[in-house]
């Protein structure tokens, strides 16, 4: 006779319940996993057929000017006062707790704090000096540069994610030129209305999506590969590579061993 504590019994039962929760849900719905996955895939295909993406794009020179103006407007709206106030309160807490400043964690990683670091740490009586003015200008230039770099990274993401992937199902991507804001109605609004109207009427828009003809294909993405479900770990994997790595992995094997051990203990408890 195997003696197991009440807490141990409860732990085993809870763990087994956790392992089988997906089975219980499917049983209540009277569905099989394959049918559920088929429904997911059908919904995914429907969503792709009935969605489109807009890319409001302007010339690089105009974009740089607008980003610089955006930073200037942020400064006029009180960004520096906000940075100084937060920095002051942070340093009060830091000094009380006797910890060194750390700009690599939390909100201090956001744009603004790192760029104005040298200015922010100046004593208040020195913020009207020539040195402070130079540090402020350098921080402002750095902030504009980082903002432009972030915009460039966004454009690269759009190109690599939505335009250069033959193996990724993505909605059609239409480019609308907003370089000249005085021509917004003709270049943006009217074109968008024309595209949507054609699609709603089941017609092909005159404007072609930019990702219709894929160039420089990247075949590293496996979003269209078959999905596999691990009942043991209650996780979904895409493609043979992920699946084989998972079932041969140490984590999967440990969970499988633990589940079998708990099943054995549970059966012994019931028979005792």
CSV table of C-alpha atoms in Angstrom, one decimal:
chain,number,residue,atom,x,y,z
A,1,UNK,CA,0.0,0.0,0.0
A,2,UNK,CA,1.4,3.4,-1.0
A,3,UNK,CA,0.9,6.2,1.4
A,4,UNK,CA,0.7,9.7,-0.1
A,5,UNK,CA,0.0,12.8,1.8
A,6,UNK,CA,-3.2,14.7,1.2
A,7,UNK,CA,-1.2,17.7,-0.2
A,8,UNK,CA,0.6,15.4,-2.5
A,9,UNK,CA,-2.7,13.8,-3.7
A,10,UNK,CA,-4.1,17.3,-4.3
A,11,UNK,CA,-0.9,18.3,-6.2
A,12,UNK,CA,-1.1,15.2,-8.5
A,13,UNK,CA,-4.8,15.8,-9.2
A,14,UNK,CA,-4.3,19.5,-10.0
A,15,UNK,CA,-1.3,18.7,-12.3
A,16,UNK,CA,-3.3,16.1,-14.2
A,17,UNK,CA,-6.2,18.5,-14.5
A,18,UNK,CA,-3.9,21.1,-15.9
A,19,UNK,CA,-2.4,18.7,-18.4
A,20,UNK,CA,-5.8,17.6,-19.7
A,21,UNK,CA,-7.6,21.0,-19.7
A,22,UNK,CA,-7.5,21.2,-23.5
A,23,UNK,CA,-9.0,17.7,-23.8
A,24,UNK,CA,-11.9,18.7,-21.5
A,25,UNK,CA,-12.6,21.8,-23.5
A,26,UNK,CA,-12.7,19.9,-26.7
A,27,UNK,CA,-14.9,17.2,-25.2
A,28,UNK,CA,-17.4,19.8,-24.0
A,29,UNK,CA,-17.5,21.3,-27.5
A,30,UNK,CA,-17.7,17.8,-29.0
A,31,UNK,CA,-15.0,18.6,-31.4
A,32,UNK,CA,-11.7,17.1,-32.5
A,33,UNK,CA,-8.5,19.0,-32.6
A,34,UNK,CA,-8.2,18.6,-36.3
A,35,UNK,CA,-11.5,20.2,-36.8
A,36,UNK,CA,-10.6,23.1,-34.5
A,37,UNK,CA,-7.3,23.7,-36.4
A,38,UNK,CA,-9.2,23.5,-39.7
A,39,UNK,CA,-11.5,26.2,-38.5
A,40,UNK,CA,-8.6,28.3,-37.5
A,41,UNK,CA,-7.0,27.9,-40.9
A,42,UNK,CA,-10.3,28.8,-42.6
A,43,UNK,CA,-10.7,31.9,-40.6
A,44,UNK,CA,-7.1,32.9,-41.3
A,45,UNK,CA,-7.6,32.4,-45.1
A,46,UNK,CA,-10.9,34.4,-44.9
A,47,UNK,CA,-9.2,37.2,-43.0
A,48,UNK,CA,-6.4,37.4,-45.6
A,49,UNK,CA,-8.9,37.6,-48.5
A,50,UNK,CA,-11.0,40.3,-46.9
A,51,UNK,CA,-8.2,42.6,-45.6
A,52,UNK,CA,-5.8,45.0,-47.1
A,53,UNK,CA,-3.0,47.2,-45.9
A,54,UNK,CA,-2.2,50.9,-46.4
A,55,UNK,CA,1.3,52.2,-46.4
A,56,UNK,CA,1.3,56.0,-46.2
A,57,UNK,CA,4.7,56.8,-47.6
A,58,UNK,CA,6.6,60.0,-48.5
A,59,UNK,CA,9.9,60.9,-50.0
A,60,UNK,CA,12.9,60.3,-47.7
A,61,UNK,CA,13.9,64.0,-47.6
A,62,UNK,CA,10.4,65.1,-46.7
A,63,UNK,CA,10.1,62.3,-44.1
A,64,UNK,CA,13.4,63.5,-42.4
A,65,UNK,CA,12.1,67.0,-42.3
A,66,UNK,CA,8.8,65.9,-40.7
A,67,UNK,CA,10.5,63.8,-38.1
A,68,UNK,CA,12.7,66.7,-37.1
A,69,UNK,CA,9.6,68.9,-36.9
A,70,UNK,CA,7.9,66.3,-34.8
A,71,UNK,CA,10.8,66.3,-32.3
A,72,UNK,CA,10.7,70.1,-32.2
A,73,UNK,CA,6.9,70.0,-31.5
A,74,UNK,CA,7.5,67.5,-28.7
A,75,UNK,CA,10.0,69.8,-27.1
A,76,UNK,CA,7.6,72.7,-27.4
A,77,UNK,CA,4.9,70.6,-25.8
A,78,UNK,CA,7.0,70.1,-22.7
A,79,UNK,CA,9.1,67.0,-23.2
A,80,UNK,CA,12.2,68.4,-21.5
A,81,UNK,CA,10.2,69.5,-18.4
A,82,UNK,CA,8.7,66.0,-18.3
A,83,UNK,CA,12.2,64.4,-18.5
A,84,UNK,CA,13.6,66.7,-15.9
A,85,UNK,CA,10.8,66.0,-13.5
A,86,UNK,CA,10.9,62.3,-13.9
A,87,UNK,CA,14.7,62.3,-13.7
A,88,UNK,CA,14.6,64.3,-10.5
A,89,UNK,CA,12.1,62.0,-8.8
A,90,UNK,CA,14.0,59.0,-10.0
A,91,UNK,CA,17.3,60.3,-8.6
A,92,UNK,CA,15.7,61.1,-5.2
A,93,UNK,CA,14.6,57.5,-4.9
A,94,UNK,CA,18.0,56.2,-6.2
A,95,UNK,CA,20.0,58.3,-3.6
A,96,UNK,CA,17.7,57.2,-0.8
A,97,UNK,CA,18.2,53.5,-1.8
A,98,UNK,CA,21.9,54.1,-2.4
A,99,UNK,CA,21.9,52.5,-5.9
A,100,UNK,CA,23.8,53.6,-9.0
A,101,UNK,CA,21.9,55.1,-12.0
A,102,UNK,CA,20.9,52.6,-14.7
A,103,UNK,CA,19.7,53.7,-18.1
A,104,UNK,CA,19.4,50.2,-19.5
A,105,UNK,CA,16.2,49.2,-17.7
A,106,UNK,CA,12.5,50.1,-17.7
A,107,UNK,CA,11.3,53.5,-19.0
A,108,UNK,CA,14.9,54.8,-19.1
A,109,UNK,CA,15.5,52.8,-22.3
A,110,UNK,CA,12.9,54.8,-24.1
A,111,UNK,CA,13.8,57.6,-26.5
A,112,UNK,CA,14.8,60.8,-24.8
A,113,UNK,CA,16.4,59.7,-21.5
A,114,UNK,CA,19.6,58.3,-23.0
A,115,UNK,CA,20.0,61.1,-25.5
A,116,UNK,CA,19.7,63.8,-22.9
A,117,UNK,CA,21.6,61.9,-20.2
A,118,UNK,CA,24.5,64.3,-19.9
A,119,UNK,CA,22.2,67.3,-19.7
A,120,UNK,CA,19.9,65.7,-17.2
A,121,UNK,CA,22.6,64.9,-14.7
A,122,UNK,CA,23.8,68.6,-14.6
A,123,UNK,CA,23.2,70.4,-11.3
A,124,UNK,CA,20.2,72.7,-11.6
A,125,UNK,CA,22.4,75.8,-11.2
A,126,UNK,CA,24.5,74.8,-14.3
A,127,UNK,CA,21.6,74.4,-16.7
A,128,UNK,CA,21.8,78.0,-17.9
A,129,UNK,CA,25.5,77.7,-18.7
A,130,UNK,CA,27.1,77.5,-22.1
A,131,UNK,CA,28.1,73.9,-21.4
A,132,UNK,CA,24.4,73.1,-20.7
A,133,UNK,CA,23.3,74.7,-23.9
A,134,UNK,CA,25.8,72.6,-25.9
A,135,UNK,CA,24.7,69.4,-24.1
A,136,UNK,CA,21.1,70.2,-24.8
A,137,UNK,CA,21.8,70.8,-28.5
A,138,UNK,CA,23.7,67.6,-28.8
A,139,UNK,CA,20.9,65.7,-27.0
A,140,UNK,CA,18.3,67.2,-29.4
A,141,UNK,CA,20.4,66.2,-32.4
A,142,UNK,CA,20.8,62.7,-31.1
A,143,UNK,CA,17.0,62.4,-30.4
A,144,UNK,CA,16.3,63.4,-34.0
A,145,UNK,CA,18.8,61.0,-35.3
A,146,UNK,CA,17.4,58.1,-33.3
A,147,UNK,CA,13.9,59.0,-34.4
A,148,UNK,CA,14.9,58.9,-38.0
A,149,UNK,CA,16.7,55.6,-37.5
A,150,UNK,CA,13.6,54.1,-35.9
A,151,UNK,CA,11.6,55.2,-38.9
A,152,UNK,CA,14.1,53.5,-41.2
A,153,UNK,CA,13.9,50.3,-39.2
A,154,UNK,CA,10.1,50.4,-39.6
A,155,UNK,CA,10.4,50.7,-43.3
A,156,UNK,CA,12.8,47.8,-43.5
A,157,UNK,CA,10.4,45.7,-41.4
A,158,UNK,CA,7.6,46.5,-43.8
A,159,UNK,CA,9.7,45.5,-46.8
A,160,UNK,CA,11.1,42.4,-45.3
A,161,UNK,CA,7.9,41.3,-43.7
A,162,UNK,CA,5.2,42.2,-46.2
A,163,UNK,CA,7.0,42.6,-49.6
A,164,UNK,CA,9.9,40.1,-49.8
A,165,UNK,CA,8.3,37.0,-48.5
A,166,UNK,CA,7.1,34.5,-51.1
A,167,UNK,CA,6.3,32.0,-48.4
A,168,UNK,CA,4.3,34.3,-46.2
A,169,UNK,CA,0.6,34.9,-46.6
A,170,UNK,CA,0.0,38.6,-46.3
A,171,UNK,CA,-2.9,40.9,-47.4
A,172,UNK,CA,-2.3,43.2,-50.4
A,173,UNK,CA,-0.2,46.2,-49.5
A,174,UNK,CA,-1.1,49.5,-51.3
A,175,UNK,CA,1.2,52.5,-51.2
A,176,UNK,CA,-0.4,56.0,-50.8
A,177,UNK,CA,1.9,58.9,-51.5
A,178,UNK,CA,1.5,61.6,-48.8
A,179,UNK,CA,4.6,63.6,-49.7
A,180,UNK,CA,2.6,66.7,-50.8
A,181,UNK,CA,-0.1,67.2,-48.2
A,182,UNK,CA,-1.9,69.8,-50.5
A,183,UNK,CA,-2.7,66.8,-52.8
A,184,UNK,CA,-4.0,64.6,-50.0
A,185,UNK,CA,-7.4,64.2,-51.5
A,186,UNK,CA,-6.3,63.1,-54.9
A,187,UNK,CA,-3.1,61.1,-53.9
A,188,UNK,CA,-4.5,59.5,-50.7
A,189,UNK,CA,-8.2,59.8,-50.0
A,190,UNK,CA,-9.5,59.3,-53.6
A,191,UNK,CA,-7.2,56.4,-54.3
A,192,UNK,CA,-8.1,54.7,-51.1
A,193,UNK,CA,-11.8,55.0,-51.8
A,194,UNK,CA,-11.3,53.7,-55.3
A,195,UNK,CA,-9.4,50.6,-54.1
A,196,UNK,CA,-11.9,49.8,-51.4
A,197,UNK,CA,-14.9,50.3,-53.8
A,198,UNK,CA,-13.5,48.0,-56.4
A,199,UNK,CA,-12.8,45.3,-53.8
A,200,UNK,CA,-16.3,45.6,-52.3
A,201,UNK,CA,-17.8,45.2,-55.8
A,202,UNK,CA,-15.7,42.1,-56.4
A,203,UNK,CA,-13.5,43.8,-58.9
A,204,UNK,CA,-9.7,44.2,-59.2
A,205,UNK,CA,-8.5,47.7,-58.3
A,206,UNK,CA,-6.6,49.6,-61.0
A,207,UNK,CA,-4.0,50.4,-58.4
A,208,UNK,CA,-1.7,47.4,-58.0
A,209,UNK,CA,-0.5,46.3,-54.5
A,210,UNK,CA,3.2,46.8,-54.1
A,211,UNK,CA,3.7,43.2,-52.9
A,212,UNK,CA,2.0,41.7,-55.9
A,213,UNK,CA,5.3,40.8,-57.6
A,214,UNK,CA,7.7,39.6,-55.0
A,215,UNK,CA,11.4,40.2,-55.5
A,216,UNK,CA,14.4,39.4,-53.5
A,217,UNK,CA,12.5,36.5,-51.9
A,218,UNK,CA,13.4,35.4,-48.5
A,219,UNK,CA,12.5,31.8,-47.9
A,220,UNK,CA,13.4,31.5,-44.2
A,221,UNK,CA,9.8,32.0,-43.0
A,222,UNK,CA,7.7,28.9,-42.4
A,223,UNK,CA,4.3,30.5,-41.6
A,224,UNK,CA,2.6,28.4,-44.2
A,225,UNK,CA,3.9,25.0,-43.0
A,226,UNK,CA,1.7,22.5,-41.2
A,227,UNK,CA,0.8,23.1,-37.6
A,228,UNK,CA,1.3,20.4,-35.1
A,229,UNK,CA,-0.1,20.2,-31.6
A,230,UNK,CA,1.7,18.7,-28.6
A,231,UNK,CA,-0.9,17.3,-26.2
A,232,UNK,CA,1.7,16.8,-23.5
A,233,UNK,CA,2.8,20.4,-23.4
A,234,UNK,CA,-0.3,22.0,-24.8
A,235,UNK,CA,1.6,23.9,-27.4
A,236,UNK,CA,1.4,24.5,-31.2
A,237,UNK,CA,4.4,24.2,-33.4
A,238,UNK,CA,4.8,25.2,-37.0
A,239,UNK,CA,6.8,23.0,-39.4
A,240,UNK,CA,8.9,19.9,-39.1
A,241,UNK,CA,11.9,21.7,-37.8
A,242,UNK,CA,10.2,23.1,-34.7
A,243,UNK,CA,8.2,19.9,-34.1
A,244,UNK,CA,11.3,17.6,-34.2
A,245,UNK,CA,13.3,20.0,-32.0
A,246,UNK,CA,10.4,20.0,-29.4
A,247,UNK,CA,9.7,16.3,-29.1
A,248,UNK,CA,13.4,15.6,-28.9
A,249,UNK,CA,14.0,18.4,-26.4
A,250,UNK,CA,14.7,17.9,-22.7
A,251,UNK,CA,11.7,20.0,-21.5
A,252,UNK,CA,9.2,17.9,-23.4
A,253,UNK,CA,10.7,14.7,-22.2
A,254,UNK,CA,10.7,15.9,-18.6
A,255,UNK,CA,7.0,16.9,-18.7
A,256,UNK,CA,6.2,13.5,-20.3
A,257,UNK,CA,8.0,11.6,-17.6
A,258,UNK,CA,6.4,13.8,-14.9
A,259,UNK,CA,2.9,13.2,-16.3
A,260,UNK,CA,3.4,9.4,-16.5
A,261,UNK,CA,4.7,9.4,-12.9
A,262,UNK,CA,1.7,11.3,-11.7
A,263,UNK,CA,-0.7,9.1,-13.6
A,264,UNK,CA,0.9,6.1,-11.9
A,265,UNK,CA,0.7,7.7,-8.5
A,266,UNK,CA,-2.9,8.6,-9.1
A,267,UNK,CA,-3.8,5.1,-10.1
A,268,UNK,CA,-2.1,3.7,-7.0
A,269,UNK,CA,-4.0,6.2,-4.8
A,270,UNK,CA,-7.3,5.1,-6.3
A,271,UNK,CA,-6.5,1.4,-5.9
A,272,UNK,CA,-5.2,1.8,-2.3
